[in-house]
Amino acid sequence: MGRYLRYASLAGFLGFMTYVAYRHQVVGGGPSGVPPVDALCPFGGLESLYSYLKHGTFLRRVAMSSLLLFGTVAASTLLLGRTFCGWICPLGALGEAAGALGRRLGFKVDQRRIPHTARHVKLLILGVVLAGSWATGTLVFRPYDPWVAWAHLGGGLDEIAANPWGFAVLALLVILAGMGISRFFCRYLCPLGGGLWILQKLSLTRVERHPDRCVNCGACDRACPMGITVSTAGRLSNGDCISCGECVESCPAKGALDFRALGRKLSPLAVGIIGLGLFLGAYGVAKVSGGWRTFSPTSLEAKADPAEGIFGWMTVEEAASKVALPVEEFMNAAGISPDSPRDVPLKRMEGVDDEAVKAKVGAYLKARETSRDAKAPNPEEIKGSQTLAEVAEIYRLKPEEILETAGWPVEMAKEAENPLKEMAARVGSEVSAIRAAVRKLKSR
Ligand code: SF4
Ligand code: SF4
């Protein structure tokens, strides 16, 4: 029974998420559109965690929903084991379906050919991806992410040509390798699986084998989609266990194998139902309480480069306002004909590629910034009669950062309309501190 519910759950989530991804391609994202896969992926929450804690902003395409999902998946792993992987994850479903297809076709690779230490590659990938994303402020795994590739299959050959690595990982490492070794990507490569591997080691719920009842038939080993040797374990401590219950359900010896949490026995069906309940319950509570937000109005990337805030679902008017340009100037910078409609999403405009628009407008804004920098006077010419607001505007700096660098109280930003010499007198400093601060900030 548990097995069939699990298959139905995996198929249901795979079908539903594929439908959502397709709708996103057709309708587009944005505050009233369909969310991108990144906003519905728990790993996006982990990748964005540092940015959110440090800057209060998510990475591009990620939103509060991803963080909530990651928190829920982490908590349920600690309580019940990796039920997300075993019962919910659509990519895991693809890997397991590939394994089933491979078995039917007689396409099987002996996993003993791969050294056991290869299973730790996913931890290495997790470390590299998190360090890279946290250091650069972008989703560095996205171009290689097979789930992102699956979600963009509707884009056809153009999409494959634009993102070849993700599609290569999907075709070769999830599906083809999965046909030889079930859940190949999960076992060896998935960075989220690497994170959950660590939490699984601390989980309260584990598979337990009772040697006095075990008949050593090896059915559990053959049934495990993660290739774990259950037949020699006691209380299973393997971080790769995904709480699927296949081993327990395939065991012919009554009472030889079960799930145990704090000494209490749990059936595979109960583990799955509680896991699904936690996942859907957390979503329901977030939805009802207004915490389920799949759209973030800004991102860390857009803070550094406003053009990163442009998306294909935006109209010309919305995109121009996002980068604070008059509509005509925006269209000129983006290479869009001035006669084009301004209230149609960029991705629906004939002959317009929203990624190219982003690149062109980004280049335009950078060139404009460089020319403004060249025209800005030497900071030594800042006068005490100028206000902090004027200085901030001329040098395109924030009043707060000037004050902080000058060693003046940041709260004085509220008085930015006052002349610098008056502000200097109030803090017992000199206007030269502001000149030095501007010089330092502009030389970054
Ligand atoms: S290991 Fe990764 S791909 Fe596999 S089920 Fe878990 S999260 Fe999904
Ligand atoms: S050990 Fe059992 S519960 Fe864990 S992944 Fe293997 S078959 Fe599933």
CSV table of C-alpha atoms in Angstrom, one decimal, residues 143-331:
chain,number,residue,atom,x,y,z
A,143,PRO,CA,23.2,26.7,-15.5
A,144,TYR,CA,23.9,23.0,-14.6
A,145,ASP,CA,20.7,22.3,-12.8
A,146,PRO,CA,18.8,19.4,-14.4
A,147,TRP,CA,15.5,20.4,-12.8
A,148,VAL,CA,15.7,23.9,-14.3
A,149,ALA,CA,16.5,22.2,-17.7
A,150,TRP,CA,13.4,19.9,-17.3
A,151,ALA,CA,11.3,23.0,-16.5
A,152,HIS,CA,12.4,24.7,-19.7
A,153,LEU,CA,11.9,21.7,-22.1
A,154,GLY,CA,8.8,23.5,-23.4
A,155,GLY,CA,11.2,26.1,-24.9
A,156,GLY,CA,12.4,23.5,-27.4
A,157,LEU,CA,15.7,23.5,-29.3
A,158,ASP,CA,16.3,27.3,-28.7
A,159,GLU,CA,16.2,26.7,-24.9
A,160,ILE,CA,18.5,23.7,-25.2
A,161,ALA,CA,21.0,25.7,-27.3
A,162,ALA,CA,20.9,28.6,-24.8
A,163,ASN,CA,21.4,26.3,-21.7
A,164,PRO,CA,23.3,23.2,-23.0
A,165,TRP,CA,24.9,22.2,-19.7
A,166,GLY,CA,21.7,21.8,-17.7
A,167,PHE,CA,20.2,19.7,-20.5
A,168,ALA,CA,23.3,17.6,-20.7
A,169,VAL,CA,23.2,16.9,-17.0
A,170,LEU,CA,19.5,16.0,-17.3
A,171,ALA,CA,20.0,13.7,-20.3
A,172,LEU,CA,23.2,12.0,-19.3
A,173,LEU,CA,23.4,12.1,-15.5
A,174,VAL,CA,19.8,11.9,-14.4
A,175,ILE,CA,18.2,9.8,-17.2
A,176,LEU,CA,20.8,7.8,-19.0
A,177,ALA,CA,23.0,7.1,-15.9
A,178,GLY,CA,19.8,6.6,-13.9
A,179,MET,CA,18.8,3.8,-16.3
A,180,GLY,CA,21.9,1.9,-15.3
A,181,ILE,CA,21.9,2.9,-11.6
A,182,SER,CA,18.6,4.0,-10.1
A,183,ARG,CA,18.7,7.6,-8.8
A,184,PHE,CA,22.3,8.0,-10.0
A,185,PHE,CA,22.0,11.8,-9.7
A,186,CYS,CA,20.6,11.5,-6.1
A,187,ARG,CA,23.2,9.0,-5.0
A,188,TYR,CA,26.3,10.9,-6.3
A,189,LEU,CA,25.7,14.4,-7.4
A,190,CYS,CA,22.6,16.2,-6.0
A,191,PRO,CA,23.7,19.2,-3.8
A,192,LEU,CA,20.4,19.3,-2.0
A,193,GLY,CA,20.8,15.6,-1.4
A,194,GLY,CA,24.2,16.4,0.0
A,195,GLY,CA,22.7,18.8,2.6
A,196,LEU,CA,19.9,16.3,3.5
A,197,TRP,CA,22.5,13.5,3.8
A,198,ILE,CA,24.0,15.4,6.7
A,199,LEU,CA,20.6,16.0,8.3
A,200,GLN,CA,19.6,12.3,7.7
A,201,LYS,CA,22.5,11.3,9.9
A,202,LEU,CA,20.8,13.2,12.8
A,203,SER,CA,17.2,12.1,12.0
A,204,LEU,CA,15.0,10.6,14.8
A,205,THR,CA,13.5,8.1,12.4
A,206,ARG,CA,15.6,5.3,10.9
A,207,VAL,CA,15.2,1.9,9.3
A,208,GLU,CA,16.0,-0.8,11.9
A,209,ARG,CA,16.9,-4.4,11.1
A,210,HIS,CA,16.4,-7.0,13.8
A,211,PRO,CA,19.0,-9.8,13.2
A,212,ASP,CA,17.2,-12.4,15.2
A,213,ARG,CA,14.3,-12.3,12.7
A,214,CYS,CA,16.2,-11.6,9.5
A,215,VAL,CA,16.5,-14.6,7.2
A,216,ASN,CA,19.4,-13.0,5.2
A,217,CYS,CA,17.6,-13.3,1.9
A,218,GLY,CA,18.9,-9.9,0.6
A,219,ALA,CA,15.5,-8.8,-0.7
A,220,CYS,CA,15.9,-5.4,1.1
A,221,ASP,CA,19.2,-4.7,-0.7
A,222,ARG,CA,17.7,-5.5,-4.1
A,223,ALA,CA,14.7,-3.3,-3.4
A,224,CYS,CA,16.6,-0.2,-2.3
A,225,PRO,CA,16.5,2.5,-5.0
A,226,MET,CA,19.5,4.2,-3.4
A,227,GLY,CA,21.6,1.0,-3.5
A,228,ILE,CA,22.1,0.8,0.3
A,229,THR,CA,23.1,-2.5,1.9
A,230,VAL,CA,20.4,-2.9,4.5
A,231,SER,CA,20.9,-6.6,5.1
A,232,THR,CA,23.9,-6.2,7.4
A,233,ALA,CA,22.8,-3.1,9.2
A,234,GLY,CA,21.3,-2.7,12.7
A,235,ARG,CA,19.8,0.7,13.1
A,236,LEU,CA,20.6,2.2,9.7
A,237,SER,CA,22.8,5.3,9.9
A,238,ASN,CA,23.3,5.7,6.1
A,239,GLY,CA,22.7,9.4,5.1
A,240,ASP,CA,21.5,8.2,1.7
A,241,CYS,CA,18.4,6.6,3.0
A,242,ILE,CA,15.4,8.5,1.6
A,243,SER,CA,12.7,6.9,3.8
A,244,CYS,CA,11.0,5.3,0.9
A,245,GLY,CA,10.2,2.1,2.8
A,246,GLU,CA,10.9,-0.2,-0.2
A,247,CYS,CA,13.2,-2.4,1.9
A,248,VAL,CA,10.6,-2.8,4.7
A,249,GLU,CA,7.8,-3.6,2.2
A,250,SER,CA,9.9,-6.1,0.3
A,251,CYS,CA,11.1,-8.0,3.5
A,252,PRO,CA,9.5,-11.5,3.7
A,253,ALA,CA,10.4,-12.0,7.4
A,254,LYS,CA,7.8,-10.6,9.7
A,255,GLY,CA,9.2,-8.1,12.1
A,256,ALA,CA,12.8,-8.2,10.7
A,257,LEU,CA,12.7,-4.7,9.3
A,258,ASP,CA,10.8,-1.5,10.2
A,259,PHE,CA,11.0,2.2,10.8
A,260,ARG,CA,11.6,3.3,14.4
A,261,ALA,CA,11.3,6.8,15.9
A,262,LEU,CA,12.2,7.2,19.6
A,263,GLY,CA,11.7,3.5,20.0
A,264,ARG,CA,8.2,3.5,18.4
A,265,LYS,CA,7.6,1.4,15.3
A,266,LEU,CA,6.2,3.2,12.2
A,267,SER,CA,5.0,1.6,9.0
A,268,PRO,CA,6.4,2.9,5.7
A,269,LEU,CA,2.8,4.2,4.9
A,270,ALA,CA,2.8,6.2,8.2
A,271,VAL,CA,6.2,7.7,7.5
A,272,GLY,CA,5.1,8.7,4.0
A,273,ILE,CA,1.7,10.1,5.1
A,274,ILE,CA,3.3,12.1,8.0
A,275,GLY,CA,6.0,13.4,5.7
A,276,LEU,CA,3.5,14.5,3.0
A,277,GLY,CA,1.3,16.0,5.8
A,278,LEU,CA,4.2,18.1,7.1
A,279,PHE,CA,5.1,19.3,3.7
A,280,LEU,CA,1.6,20.2,2.5
A,281,GLY,CA,0.6,21.4,6.0
A,282,ALA,CA,3.5,23.9,6.1
A,283,TYR,CA,2.5,25.1,2.7
A,284,GLY,CA,-1.1,25.4,3.8
A,285,VAL,CA,-0.2,27.4,6.9
A,286,ALA,CA,2.1,29.7,5.0
A,287,LYS,CA,-0.6,30.2,2.3
A,288,VAL,CA,-3.4,31.0,4.8
A,289,SER,CA,-1.2,33.3,7.0
A,290,GLY,CA,0.1,35.2,3.9
A,291,GLY,CA,3.7,34.0,4.3
A,292,TRP,CA,3.6,32.1,1.0
A,293,ARG,CA,5.3,34.6,-1.2
A,294,THR,CA,6.7,33.3,-4.5
A,295,PHE,CA,7.7,36.7,-5.8
A,296,SER,CA,10.3,39.0,-4.5
A,297,PRO,CA,10.2,42.6,-5.9
A,298,THR,CA,14.0,42.9,-5.8
A,299,SER,CA,17.1,40.7,-5.7
A,300,LEU,CA,20.7,40.9,-4.6
A,301,GLU,CA,21.8,41.0,-8.2
A,302,ALA,CA,19.4,43.9,-9.0
A,303,LYS,CA,20.7,45.9,-6.1
A,304,ALA,CA,24.2,45.8,-7.7
A,305,ASP,CA,23.0,46.0,-11.3
A,306,PRO,CA,19.4,47.4,-11.9
A,307,ALA,CA,19.3,45.6,-15.3
A,308,GLU,CA,19.2,42.3,-13.4
A,309,GLY,CA,15.7,43.3,-12.3
A,310,ILE,CA,14.4,43.1,-15.9
A,311,PHE,CA,12.3,40.0,-16.6
A,312,GLY,CA,10.5,38.7,-19.7
A,313,TRP,CA,7.1,39.1,-18.0
A,314,MET,CA,7.5,42.9,-17.7
A,315,THR,CA,6.1,45.3,-20.2
A,316,VAL,CA,8.4,48.0,-21.7
A,317,GLU,CA,6.9,50.5,-19.2
A,318,GLU,CA,7.4,48.2,-16.2
A,319,ALA,CA,11.0,47.4,-17.3
A,320,ALA,CA,11.8,51.1,-17.9
A,321,SER,CA,10.5,52.0,-14.5
A,322,LYS,CA,12.5,49.1,-12.9
A,323,VAL,CA,15.8,50.7,-14.1
A,324,ALA,CA,14.5,54.3,-13.6
A,325,LEU,CA,14.8,55.3,-17.3
A,326,PRO,CA,12.2,57.3,-19.3
A,327,VAL,CA,10.4,54.8,-21.6
A,328,GLU,CA,11.9,56.3,-24.8
A,329,GLU,CA,15.4,56.2,-23.5
A,330,PHE,CA,14.9,52.6,-22.3
A,331,MET,CA,13.6,51.5,-25.8
